[in-house]
Amino acid sequence: MTSAVRQGFAAAQHSAVHLEMRDSYMTDDPVFIAWQQGRPFDPAEEYRSWSELMREVTGRGVVVRRARIVSEPVSEYIRWEHSLTGPHNIAAGEQVRWLPRPRTKDLALPGVDYWLFDGTTVVFNHFTGDGQWADPGMETLTEPAVAKLCSAAFESVWERAIPHEQYLI
């Protein structure tokens, strides 16, 4: 995790929302590769620092929500991500919803993934076409119009999205 996201969580007092819109990210992740090869892994152990951060952040009252826009049928990466969302993200305190891409056609969405902290600070995540971090990987903006756009976009996705427990692959 980058320092920009860590700083966002450290400063957050009420909310942190994350909108993901890609069908794959960093497919060279060793845990993803292990899953592809059928090797067992423990998401809580592999991503311990994230789980600890989420428990600390949600423990002080910050609501963390993550929405994922996905193509269907889902990619192998999304299948993997879905399989670890319960034991990893939700177990650590996040709320997660999924929105099939065809249900977004009338929504205005920023062109890149982002974190939005307390409705005021946006950390955009920049990736290359094959899902690796671009240079620069993160861009932090605090312009009110940008934060308002990202907040409205996230809420429109969240309203339509399917809670993780109900989204079946």
PDB file of C-alpha atoms in Angstrom:
ATOM      1  CA  MET A   1       0.000   0.000   0.000  1.00  0.00           C
ATOM      2  CA  THR A   2       1.265   3.433  -0.833  1.00  0.00           C
ATOM      3  CA  SER A   3       1.950   6.222   1.596  1.00  0.00           C
ATOM      4  CA  ALA A   4      -0.842   8.340   0.073  1.00  0.00           C
ATOM      5  CA  VAL A   5      -3.450   5.723   0.996  1.00  0.00           C
ATOM      6  CA  ARG A   6      -1.900   5.187   4.447  1.00  0.00           C
ATOM      7  CA  GLN A   7      -2.036   8.951   5.030  1.00  0.00           C
ATOM      8  CA  GLY A   8      -5.664   9.004   3.916  1.00  0.00           C
ATOM      9  CA  PHE A   9      -6.576   6.300   6.409  1.00  0.00           C
ATOM     10  CA  ALA A  10      -4.573   7.961   9.170  1.00  0.00           C
ATOM     11  CA  ALA A  11      -6.450  11.236   8.670  1.00  0.00           C
ATOM     12  CA  ALA A  12      -9.907   9.741   8.001  1.00  0.00           C
ATOM     13  CA  GLN A  13     -12.472  10.435  10.695  1.00  0.00           C
ATOM     14  CA  HIS A  14     -15.712   9.226   9.133  1.00  0.00           C
ATOM     15  CA  SER A  15     -15.402   7.412   5.829  1.00  0.00           C
ATOM     16  CA  ALA A  16     -13.168   5.825   3.251  1.00  0.00           C
ATOM     17  CA  VAL A  17     -14.621   4.587  -0.023  1.00  0.00           C
ATOM     18  CA  HIS A  18     -12.849   2.783  -2.820  1.00  0.00           C
ATOM     19  CA  LEU A  19     -14.101   2.378  -6.387  1.00  0.00           C
ATOM     20  CA  GLU A  20     -12.456  -0.350  -8.468  1.00  0.00           C
ATOM     21  CA  MET A  21     -13.272  -0.537 -12.178  1.00  0.00           C
ATOM     22  CA  ARG A  22     -10.693  -2.898 -13.716  1.00  0.00           C
ATOM     23  CA  ASP A  23     -11.058  -6.615 -14.379  1.00  0.00           C
ATOM     24  CA  SER A  24      -7.505  -7.393 -13.305  1.00  0.00           C
ATOM     25  CA  TYR A  25      -4.679  -5.864 -11.330  1.00  0.00           C
ATOM     26  CA  MET A  26      -1.072  -6.964 -10.933  1.00  0.00           C
ATOM     27  CA  THR A  27      -1.562 -10.527 -12.120  1.00  0.00           C
ATOM     28  CA  ASP A  28       2.028 -11.244 -11.079  1.00  0.00           C
ATOM     29  CA  ASP A  29       0.928 -11.159  -7.411  1.00  0.00           C
ATOM     30  CA  PRO A  30       2.387 -14.347  -5.855  1.00  0.00           C
ATOM     31  CA  VAL A  31      -0.833 -15.017  -3.934  1.00  0.00           C
ATOM     32  CA  PHE A  32      -2.883 -14.799  -7.144  1.00  0.00           C
ATOM     33  CA  ILE A  33      -0.443 -17.140  -8.872  1.00  0.00           C
ATOM     34  CA  ALA A  34      -0.637 -19.594  -5.941  1.00  0.00           C
ATOM     35  CA  TRP A  35      -4.447 -19.550  -6.208  1.00  0.00           C
ATOM     36  CA  GLN A  36      -4.249 -20.187  -9.968  1.00  0.00           C
ATOM     37  CA  GLN A  37      -2.027 -23.179  -9.295  1.00  0.00           C
ATOM     38  CA  GLY A  38      -4.394 -24.533  -6.661  1.00  0.00           C
ATOM     39  CA  ARG A  39      -1.946 -24.002  -3.795  1.00  0.00           C
ATOM     40  CA  PRO A  40      -3.549 -23.162  -0.447  1.00  0.00           C
ATOM     41  CA  PHE A  41      -3.111 -19.705   1.011  1.00  0.00           C
ATOM     42  CA  ASP A  42      -4.487 -17.791   3.962  1.00  0.00           C
ATOM     43  CA  PRO A  43      -5.674 -14.292   2.940  1.00  0.00           C
ATOM     44  CA  ALA A  44      -5.526 -13.110   6.565  1.00  0.00           C
ATOM     45  CA  GLU A  45      -1.875 -14.115   6.745  1.00  0.00           C
ATOM     46  CA  GLU A  46      -0.848 -13.004   3.247  1.00  0.00           C
ATOM     47  CA  TYR A  47      -2.440  -9.589   3.647  1.00  0.00           C
ATOM     48  CA  ARG A  48      -1.987  -9.193   7.402  1.00  0.00           C
ATOM     49  CA  SER A  49      -0.929  -5.516   7.254  1.00  0.00           C
ATOM     50  CA  TRP A  50      -4.122  -4.593   5.367  1.00  0.00           C
ATOM     51  CA  SER A  51      -6.328  -6.547   7.770  1.00  0.00           C
ATOM     52  CA  GLU A  52      -4.661  -4.903  10.765  1.00  0.00           C
ATOM     53  CA  LEU A  53      -5.093  -1.464   9.227  1.00  0.00           C
ATOM     54  CA  MET A  54      -8.780  -2.085   8.488  1.00  0.00           C
ATOM     55  CA  ARG A  55      -9.430  -3.300  12.030  1.00  0.00           C
ATOM     56  CA  GLU A  56      -7.709  -0.214  13.442  1.00  0.00           C
ATOM     57  CA  VAL A  57      -9.526   2.196  11.097  1.00  0.00           C
ATOM     58  CA  THR A  58     -12.991   0.674  11.497  1.00  0.00           C
ATOM     59  CA  GLY A  59     -12.353   0.263  15.220  1.00  0.00           C
ATOM     60  CA  ARG A  60     -12.167   4.030  15.569  1.00  0.00           C
ATOM     61  CA  GLY A  61     -15.474   4.441  13.742  1.00  0.00           C
ATOM     62  CA  VAL A  62     -14.427   5.017  10.124  1.00  0.00           C
ATOM     63  CA  VAL A  63     -16.803   3.289   7.701  1.00  0.00           C
ATOM     64  CA  VAL A  64     -14.860   1.606   4.888  1.00  0.00           C
ATOM     65  CA  ARG A  65     -16.790   0.702   1.743  1.00  0.00           C
ATOM     66  CA  ARG A  66     -15.443  -0.828  -1.457  1.00  0.00           C
ATOM     67  CA  ALA A  67     -17.385  -1.122  -4.719  1.00  0.00           C
ATOM     68  CA  ARG A  68     -16.147  -3.193  -7.636  1.00  0.00           C
ATOM     69  CA  ILE A  69     -17.458  -2.770 -11.171  1.00  0.00           C
ATOM     70  CA  VAL A  70     -16.918  -6.024 -13.054  1.00  0.00           C
ATOM     71  CA  SER A  71     -17.425  -7.483 -16.501  1.00  0.00           C
ATOM     72  CA  GLU A  72     -19.403 -10.704 -16.763  1.00  0.00           C
ATOM     73  CA  PRO A  73     -18.547 -13.412 -17.110  1.00  0.00           C
ATOM     74  CA  VAL A  74     -15.893 -12.354 -14.628  1.00  0.00           C
ATOM     75  CA  SER A  75     -12.174 -12.613 -15.317  1.00  0.00           C
ATOM     76  CA  GLU A  76     -10.068 -15.192 -13.520  1.00  0.00           C
ATOM     77  CA  TYR A  77      -8.631 -12.375 -11.421  1.00  0.00           C
ATOM     78  CA  ILE A  78     -12.088 -11.223 -10.297  1.00  0.00           C
ATOM     79  CA  ARG A  79     -13.002 -14.842  -9.490  1.00  0.00           C
ATOM     80  CA  TRP A  80      -9.943 -14.959  -7.200  1.00  0.00           C
ATOM     81  CA  GLU A  81     -10.721 -11.553  -5.703  1.00  0.00           C
ATOM     82  CA  HIS A  82     -14.292 -12.644  -4.999  1.00  0.00           C
ATOM     83  CA  SER A  83     -13.060 -15.809  -3.287  1.00  0.00           C
ATOM     84  CA  LEU A  84     -10.971 -13.874  -0.787  1.00  0.00           C
ATOM     85  CA  THR A  85     -13.287 -10.911  -0.203  1.00  0.00           C
ATOM     86  CA  GLY A  86     -15.207 -12.590   2.634  1.00  0.00           C
ATOM     87  CA  PRO A  87     -12.263 -13.992   4.594  1.00  0.00           C
ATOM     88  CA  HIS A  88     -10.107 -10.954   3.893  1.00  0.00           C
ATOM     89  CA  ASN A  89     -11.909  -7.664   3.276  1.00  0.00           C
ATOM     90  CA  ILE A  90     -15.185  -8.268   5.087  1.00  0.00           C
ATOM     91  CA  ALA A  91     -13.552 -10.132   7.973  1.00  0.00           C
ATOM     92  CA  ALA A  92     -11.333  -7.084   8.485  1.00  0.00           C
ATOM     93  CA  GLY A  93     -14.308  -4.683   8.653  1.00  0.00           C
ATOM     94  CA  GLU A  94     -14.870  -3.488   5.085  1.00  0.00           C
ATOM     95  CA  GLN A  95     -18.239  -3.457   3.361  1.00  0.00           C
ATOM     96  CA  VAL A  96     -17.989  -4.696  -0.236  1.00  0.00           C
ATOM     97  CA  ARG A  97     -20.429  -4.619  -3.140  1.00  0.00           C
ATOM     98  CA  TRP A  98     -20.191  -5.721  -6.779  1.00  0.00           C
ATOM     99  CA  LEU A  99     -21.792  -4.071  -9.808  1.00  0.00           C
ATOM    100  CA  PRO A 100     -21.941  -5.785 -13.205  1.00  0.00           C
ATOM    101  CA  ARG A 101     -20.590  -3.392 -15.824  1.00  0.00           C
ATOM    102  CA  PRO A 102     -23.784  -3.287 -17.985  1.00  0.00           C
ATOM    103  CA  ARG A 103     -25.621  -1.720 -15.037  1.00  0.00           C
ATOM    104  CA  THR A 104     -23.273   1.307 -15.145  1.00  0.00           C
ATOM    105  CA  LYS A 105     -24.070   2.558 -18.633  1.00  0.00           C
ATOM    106  CA  ASP A 106     -26.000   5.601 -17.411  1.00  0.00           C
ATOM    107  CA  LEU A 107     -23.596   6.529 -14.600  1.00  0.00           C
ATOM    108  CA  ALA A 108     -20.981   9.286 -14.773  1.00  0.00           C
ATOM    109  CA  LEU A 109     -17.744   7.745 -13.505  1.00  0.00           C
ATOM    110  CA  PRO A 110     -14.160   9.011 -13.254  1.00  0.00           C
ATOM    111  CA  GLY A 111     -11.826   7.230 -15.660  1.00  0.00           C
ATOM    112  CA  VAL A 112      -9.633   5.683 -12.960  1.00  0.00           C
ATOM    113  CA  ASP A 113      -9.978   3.872  -9.643  1.00  0.00           C
ATOM    114  CA  TYR A 114      -9.759   5.933  -6.478  1.00  0.00           C
ATOM    115  CA  TRP A 115      -9.994   6.152  -2.711  1.00  0.00           C
ATOM    116  CA  LEU A 116     -12.060   8.999  -1.261  1.00  0.00           C
ATOM    117  CA  PHE A 117     -11.431   9.899   2.385  1.00  0.00           C
ATOM    118  CA  ASP A 118     -14.069  11.825   4.361  1.00  0.00           C
ATOM    119  CA  GLY A 119     -15.518  13.115   1.108  1.00  0.00           C
ATOM    120  CA  THR A 120     -12.655  15.598   0.721  1.00  0.00           C
ATOM    121  CA  THR A 121      -9.428  13.874  -0.312  1.00  0.00           C
ATOM    122  CA  VAL A 122      -9.229  11.740  -3.446  1.00  0.00           C
ATOM    123  CA  VAL A 123      -6.327   9.395  -4.119  1.00  0.00           C
ATOM    124  CA  PHE A 124      -6.488   8.281  -7.748  1.00  0.00           C
ATOM    125  CA  ASN A 125      -4.897   4.916  -8.604  1.00  0.00           C
ATOM    126  CA  HIS A 126      -3.147   4.874 -11.984  1.00  0.00           C
ATOM    127  CA  PHE A 127      -2.461   1.557 -13.709  1.00  0.00           C
ATOM    128  CA  THR A 128      -0.974   0.504 -17.014  1.00  0.00           C
ATOM    129  CA  GLY A 129      -3.069  -1.372 -19.555  1.00  0.00           C
ATOM    130  CA  ASP A 130      -1.922  -4.718 -18.152  1.00  0.00           C
ATOM    131  CA  GLY A 131      -2.773  -3.777 -14.556  1.00  0.00           C
ATOM    132  CA  GLN A 132       0.626  -2.800 -13.183  1.00  0.00           C
ATOM    133  CA  TRP A 133       1.172   0.456 -11.289  1.00  0.00           C
ATOM    134  CA  ALA A 134       1.757   3.339 -13.705  1.00  0.00           C
ATOM    135  CA  ASP A 135       4.135   6.203 -13.030  1.00  0.00           C
ATOM    136  CA  PRO A 136       2.953   8.010 -11.001  1.00  0.00           C
ATOM    137  CA  GLY A 137       0.877   5.275  -9.361  1.00  0.00           C
ATOM    138  CA  MET A 138      -1.067   7.580  -7.093  1.00  0.00           C
ATOM    139  CA  GLU A 139      -2.282  11.138  -7.384  1.00  0.00           C
ATOM    140  CA  THR A 140      -3.856  12.994  -4.457  1.00  0.00           C
ATOM    141  CA  LEU A 141      -6.319  15.814  -5.071  1.00  0.00           C
ATOM    142  CA  THR A 142      -8.338  17.898  -2.624  1.00  0.00           C
ATOM    143  CA  GLU A 143     -10.245  20.125  -5.041  1.00  0.00           C
ATOM    144  CA  PRO A 144     -13.867  20.247  -3.834  1.00  0.00           C
ATOM    145  CA  ALA A 145     -15.312  19.707  -7.342  1.00  0.00           C
ATOM    146  CA  VAL A 146     -13.230  16.552  -7.852  1.00  0.00           C
ATOM    147  CA  ALA A 147     -14.168  15.184  -4.426  1.00  0.00           C
ATOM    148  CA  LYS A 148     -17.842  15.932  -5.102  1.00  0.00           C
ATOM    149  CA  LEU A 149     -17.690  14.131  -8.471  1.00  0.00           C
ATOM    150  CA  CYS A 150     -16.023  11.084  -6.917  1.00  0.00           C
ATOM    151  CA  SER A 151     -18.453  11.020  -4.009  1.00  0.00           C
ATOM    152  CA  ALA A 152     -21.482  11.177  -6.322  1.00  0.00           C
ATOM    153  CA  ALA A 153     -20.006   8.493  -8.591  1.00  0.00           C
ATOM    154  CA  PHE A 154     -19.310   6.153  -5.705  1.00  0.00           C
ATOM    155  CA  GLU A 155     -22.754   6.610  -4.166  1.00  0.00           C
ATOM    156  CA  SER A 156     -24.467   5.936  -7.514  1.00  0.00           C
ATOM    157  CA  VAL A 157     -22.488   2.696  -7.876  1.00  0.00           C
ATOM    158  CA  TRP A 158     -23.041   1.681  -4.241  1.00  0.00           C
ATOM    159  CA  GLU A 159     -26.800   2.186  -4.537  1.00  0.00           C
ATOM    160  CA  ARG A 160     -27.016  -0.268  -7.475  1.00  0.00           C
ATOM    161  CA  ALA A 161     -24.318  -2.703  -6.429  1.00  0.00           C
ATOM    162  CA  ILE A 162     -24.938  -6.148  -4.983  1.00  0.00           C
ATOM    163  CA  PRO A 163     -23.667  -6.912  -1.465  1.00  0.00           C
ATOM    164  CA  HIS A 164     -20.815  -9.410  -1.520  1.00  0.00           C
ATOM    165  CA  GLU A 165     -22.844 -12.097   0.244  1.00  0.00           C
ATOM    166  CA  GLN A 166     -25.469 -11.960  -2.521  1.00  0.00           C
ATOM    167  CA  TYR A 167     -23.178 -11.629  -5.550  1.00  0.00           C
ATOM    168  CA  LEU A 168     -22.623 -15.112  -6.898  1.00  0.00           C
ATOM    169  CA  ILE A 169     -20.098 -16.062  -9.525  1.00  0.00           C
TER     170      ILE A 169
END
